[in-house]
Tab-separated table of C-alpha atoms in Angstrom:
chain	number	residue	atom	x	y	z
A	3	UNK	CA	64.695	149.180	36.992
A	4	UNK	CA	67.805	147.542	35.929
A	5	UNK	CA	68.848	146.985	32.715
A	6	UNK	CA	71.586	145.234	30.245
A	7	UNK	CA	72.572	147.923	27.173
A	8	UNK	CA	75.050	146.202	24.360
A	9	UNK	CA	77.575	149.228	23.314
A	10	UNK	CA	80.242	149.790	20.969
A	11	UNK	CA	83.098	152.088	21.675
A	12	UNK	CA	86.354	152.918	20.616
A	13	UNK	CA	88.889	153.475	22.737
A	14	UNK	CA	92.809	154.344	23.593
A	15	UNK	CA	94.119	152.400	26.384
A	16	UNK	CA	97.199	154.476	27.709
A	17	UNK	CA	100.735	153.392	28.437
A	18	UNK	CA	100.509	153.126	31.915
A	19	UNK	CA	97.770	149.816	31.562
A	20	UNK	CA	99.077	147.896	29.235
A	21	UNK	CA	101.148	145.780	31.524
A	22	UNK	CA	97.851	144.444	32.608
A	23	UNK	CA	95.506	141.545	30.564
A	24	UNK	CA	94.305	143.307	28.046
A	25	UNK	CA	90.530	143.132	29.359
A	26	UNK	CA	91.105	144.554	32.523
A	27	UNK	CA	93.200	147.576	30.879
A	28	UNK	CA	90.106	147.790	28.533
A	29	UNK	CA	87.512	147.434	31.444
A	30	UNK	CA	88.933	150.382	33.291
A	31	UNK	CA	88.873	152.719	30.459
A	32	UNK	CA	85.443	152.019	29.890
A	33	UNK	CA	84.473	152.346	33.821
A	34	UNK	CA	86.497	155.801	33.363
A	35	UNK	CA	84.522	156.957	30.436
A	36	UNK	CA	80.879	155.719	31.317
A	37	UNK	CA	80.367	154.622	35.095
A	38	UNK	CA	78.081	157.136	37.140
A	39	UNK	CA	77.317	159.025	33.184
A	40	UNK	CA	73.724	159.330	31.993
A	41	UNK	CA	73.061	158.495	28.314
A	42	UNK	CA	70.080	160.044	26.903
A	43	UNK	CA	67.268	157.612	26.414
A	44	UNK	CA	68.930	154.501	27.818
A	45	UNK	CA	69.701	155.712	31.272
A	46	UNK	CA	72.398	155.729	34.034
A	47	UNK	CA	75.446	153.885	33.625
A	48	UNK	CA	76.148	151.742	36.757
A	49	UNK	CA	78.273	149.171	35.687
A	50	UNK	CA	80.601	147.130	33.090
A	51	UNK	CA	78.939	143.690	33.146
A	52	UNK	CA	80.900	141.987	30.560
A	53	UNK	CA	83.158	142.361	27.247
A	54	UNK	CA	82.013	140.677	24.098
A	55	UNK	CA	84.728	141.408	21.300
A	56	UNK	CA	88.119	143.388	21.247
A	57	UNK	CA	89.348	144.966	17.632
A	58	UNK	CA	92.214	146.368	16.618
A	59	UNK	CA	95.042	147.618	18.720
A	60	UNK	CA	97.018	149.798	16.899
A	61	UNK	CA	99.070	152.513	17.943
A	62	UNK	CA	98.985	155.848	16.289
A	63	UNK	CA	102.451	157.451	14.934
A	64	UNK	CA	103.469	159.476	17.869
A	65	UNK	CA	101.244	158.525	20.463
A	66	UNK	CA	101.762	155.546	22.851
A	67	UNK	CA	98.648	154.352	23.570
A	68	UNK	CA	96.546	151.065	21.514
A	69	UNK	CA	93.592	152.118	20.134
A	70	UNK	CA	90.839	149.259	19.880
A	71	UNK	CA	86.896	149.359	19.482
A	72	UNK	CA	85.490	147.119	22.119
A	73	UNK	CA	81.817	145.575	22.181
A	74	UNK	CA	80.468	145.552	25.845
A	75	UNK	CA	77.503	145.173	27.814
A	76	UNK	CA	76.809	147.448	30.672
A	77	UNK	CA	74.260	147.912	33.395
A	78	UNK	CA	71.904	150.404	33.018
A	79	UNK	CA	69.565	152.391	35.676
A	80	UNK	CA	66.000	153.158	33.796
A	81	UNK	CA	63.102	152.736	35.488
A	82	UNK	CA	59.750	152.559	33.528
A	83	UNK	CA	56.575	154.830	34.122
A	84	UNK	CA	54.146	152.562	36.310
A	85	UNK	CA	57.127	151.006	38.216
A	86	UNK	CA	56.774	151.603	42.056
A	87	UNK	CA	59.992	152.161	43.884
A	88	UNK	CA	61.036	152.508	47.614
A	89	UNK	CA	63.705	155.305	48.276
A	90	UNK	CA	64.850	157.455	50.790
A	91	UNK	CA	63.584	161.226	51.479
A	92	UNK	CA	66.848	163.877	50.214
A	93	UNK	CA	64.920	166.761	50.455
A	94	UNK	CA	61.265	169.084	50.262
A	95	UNK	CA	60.061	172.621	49.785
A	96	UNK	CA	57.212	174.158	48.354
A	97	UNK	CA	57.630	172.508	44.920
A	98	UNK	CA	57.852	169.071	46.447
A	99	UNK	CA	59.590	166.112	47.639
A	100	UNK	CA	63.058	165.095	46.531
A	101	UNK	CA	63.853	161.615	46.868
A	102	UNK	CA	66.836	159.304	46.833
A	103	UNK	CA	68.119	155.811	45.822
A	104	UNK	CA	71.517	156.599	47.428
A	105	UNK	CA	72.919	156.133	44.000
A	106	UNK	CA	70.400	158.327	42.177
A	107	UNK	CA	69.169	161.479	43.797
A	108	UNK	CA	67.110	163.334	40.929
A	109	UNK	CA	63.505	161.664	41.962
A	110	UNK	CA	61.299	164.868	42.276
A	111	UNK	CA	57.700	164.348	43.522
A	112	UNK	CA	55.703	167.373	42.492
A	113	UNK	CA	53.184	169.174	44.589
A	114	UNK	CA	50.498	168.297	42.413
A	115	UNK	CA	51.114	164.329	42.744
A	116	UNK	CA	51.470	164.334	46.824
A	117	UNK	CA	48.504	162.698	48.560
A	118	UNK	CA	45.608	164.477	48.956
A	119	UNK	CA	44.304	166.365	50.862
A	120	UNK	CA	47.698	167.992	52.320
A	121	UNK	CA	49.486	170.704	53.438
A	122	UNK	CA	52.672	172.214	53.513
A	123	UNK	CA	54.299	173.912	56.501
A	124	UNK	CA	57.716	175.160	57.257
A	125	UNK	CA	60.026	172.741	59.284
A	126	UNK	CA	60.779	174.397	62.711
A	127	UNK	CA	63.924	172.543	62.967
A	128	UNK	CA	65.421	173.364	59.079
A	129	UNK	CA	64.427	176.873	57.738
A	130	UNK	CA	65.586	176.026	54.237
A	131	UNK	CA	62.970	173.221	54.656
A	132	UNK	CA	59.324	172.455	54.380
A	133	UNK	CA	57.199	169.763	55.371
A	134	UNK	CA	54.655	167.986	53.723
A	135	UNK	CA	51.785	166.905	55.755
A	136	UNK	CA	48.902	164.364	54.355
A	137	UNK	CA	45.969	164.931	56.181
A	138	UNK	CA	43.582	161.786	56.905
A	139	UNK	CA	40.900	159.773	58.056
A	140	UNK	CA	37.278	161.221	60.058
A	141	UNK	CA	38.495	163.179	62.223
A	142	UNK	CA	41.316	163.968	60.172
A	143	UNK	CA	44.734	162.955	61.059
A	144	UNK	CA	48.223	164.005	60.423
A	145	UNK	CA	50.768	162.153	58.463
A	146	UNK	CA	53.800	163.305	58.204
A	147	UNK	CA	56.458	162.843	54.660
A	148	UNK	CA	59.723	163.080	56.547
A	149	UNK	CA	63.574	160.684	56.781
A	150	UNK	CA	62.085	158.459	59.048
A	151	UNK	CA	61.228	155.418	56.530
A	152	UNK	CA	61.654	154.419	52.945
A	153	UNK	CA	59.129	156.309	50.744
A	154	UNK	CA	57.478	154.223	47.924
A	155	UNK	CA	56.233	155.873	44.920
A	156	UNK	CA	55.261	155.210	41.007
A	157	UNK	CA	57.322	156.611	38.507
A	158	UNK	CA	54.948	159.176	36.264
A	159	UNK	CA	57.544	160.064	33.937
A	160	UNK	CA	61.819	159.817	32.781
A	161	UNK	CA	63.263	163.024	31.001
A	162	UNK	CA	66.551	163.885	29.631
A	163	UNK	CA	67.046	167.141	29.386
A	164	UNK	CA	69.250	169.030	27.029
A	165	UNK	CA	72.391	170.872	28.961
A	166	UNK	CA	71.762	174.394	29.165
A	167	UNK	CA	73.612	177.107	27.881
A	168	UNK	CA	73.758	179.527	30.160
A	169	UNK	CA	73.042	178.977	33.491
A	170	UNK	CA	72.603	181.308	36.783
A	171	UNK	CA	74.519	181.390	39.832
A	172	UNK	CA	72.023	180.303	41.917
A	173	UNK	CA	70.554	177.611	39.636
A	174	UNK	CA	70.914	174.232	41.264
A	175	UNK	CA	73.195	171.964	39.489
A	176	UNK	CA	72.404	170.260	36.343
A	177	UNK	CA	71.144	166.950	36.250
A	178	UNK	CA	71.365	164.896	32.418
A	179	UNK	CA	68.223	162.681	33.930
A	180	UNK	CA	64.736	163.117	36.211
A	181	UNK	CA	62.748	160.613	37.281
A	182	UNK	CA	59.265	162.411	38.193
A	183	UNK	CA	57.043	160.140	40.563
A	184	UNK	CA	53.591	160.285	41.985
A	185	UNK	CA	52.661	159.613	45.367
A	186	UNK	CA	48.855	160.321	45.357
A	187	UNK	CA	47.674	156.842	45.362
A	188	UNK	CA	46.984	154.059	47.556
A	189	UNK	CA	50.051	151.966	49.293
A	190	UNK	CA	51.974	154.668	48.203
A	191	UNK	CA	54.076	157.294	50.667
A	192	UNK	CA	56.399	156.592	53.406
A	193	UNK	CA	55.946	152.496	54.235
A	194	UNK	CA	55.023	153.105	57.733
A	195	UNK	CA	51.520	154.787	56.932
A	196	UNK	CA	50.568	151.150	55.048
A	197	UNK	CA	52.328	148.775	57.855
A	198	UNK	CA	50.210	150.070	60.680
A	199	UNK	CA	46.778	149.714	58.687
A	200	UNK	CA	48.018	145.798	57.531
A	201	UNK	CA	48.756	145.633	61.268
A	202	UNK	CA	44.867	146.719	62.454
A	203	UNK	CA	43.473	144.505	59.053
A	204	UNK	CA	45.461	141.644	61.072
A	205	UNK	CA	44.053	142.100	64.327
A	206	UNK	CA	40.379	142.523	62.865
């Protein structure tokens, strides 16, 4: 899920940090420039873990900042397709779940990956809501996907897409990366459905 990337940036440190060690000045800049930033095909930028060289430090006539170009290794979020994760419910409509890591909130569960059979009925207590129901066991049973417990489910796919040009009013906002996950297999779903059948394989 979590990652080390080796960069290489160049940089201008400004006035107002050089009266720090030089690494720290340089460590801010590049939490400025890259902390909580996607970068397509390696992933989400969580944190600077280290600095491995420092070049140059010049200043530019008529500018007062120090210019270097800094190797660094940051921490990366990128989960791979297979991995299962628990998160937290965000969201859910008619399309799907949305899911959470509290850090990361573009996990989308599609309609088509929920656990089957299921059903989807509007939530009496949020009208911009729906609920997803999976419906279980002889006679069948209803399980409710709601905020109540972590959610586990296997990543299907990572995308990055490409900003859009235009965009309409009512469009939600952008997001640079979307995890997709799948939910329609065993041990998968909110963690309570599997802890009360370990519970009943325990007492048998």
């Amino acid at each position: 899920m979590f990652y080390l990337s080796e960069l290489e940036h160049s940089l201008r440190v400004p006035p107002h940090l050089l009266n720090l060690p030089l690494e720290d000045a340089i460590k801010s800049v590049l939490q400025n420039v890259f902390l909580d930033k996607v970068l397509a095909d390696l992933g989400l930028c969580v944190s600077v873990y280290d600095i491995k060289s420092i070049e140059g430090g010049f200043v530019l006539p008529g500018d007062g900042a120090a210019t270097y170009k800094v190797g660094f290794r940051i921490v990366v979020f990128r989960p791979f397709v297979g991995e299962v994760i628990a998160a937290k419910f965000k969201e859910s409509d008619a399309n799907g779940l949305r899911l959470t890591l509290g850090f990361f909130d573009d996990i989308y569960v599609p309609a088509p990956l929920m656990p089957k059979p299921n059903r989807c009925e509007p939530d009496p207590y949020n009208r911009k809501q729906m609920i997803w129901v999976w419906e279980y066991g002889k006679p069948l049973e209803d399980f409710i996907i709601d905020d109540s417990c972590q959610i586990k489910f296997r990543v299907e796919s990572i995308s990055y897409p490409s900003v859009p040009t235009e965009r309409a009013e009512d469009a939600k906002p952008f997001a640079p990366m979307v995890v997709t996950g799948n939910m329609d297999e065993d041990g998968l779903g909110p963690v309570s459905w599997w802890d009360s059948y370990e519970q009943i394989d325990q007492e048998e």
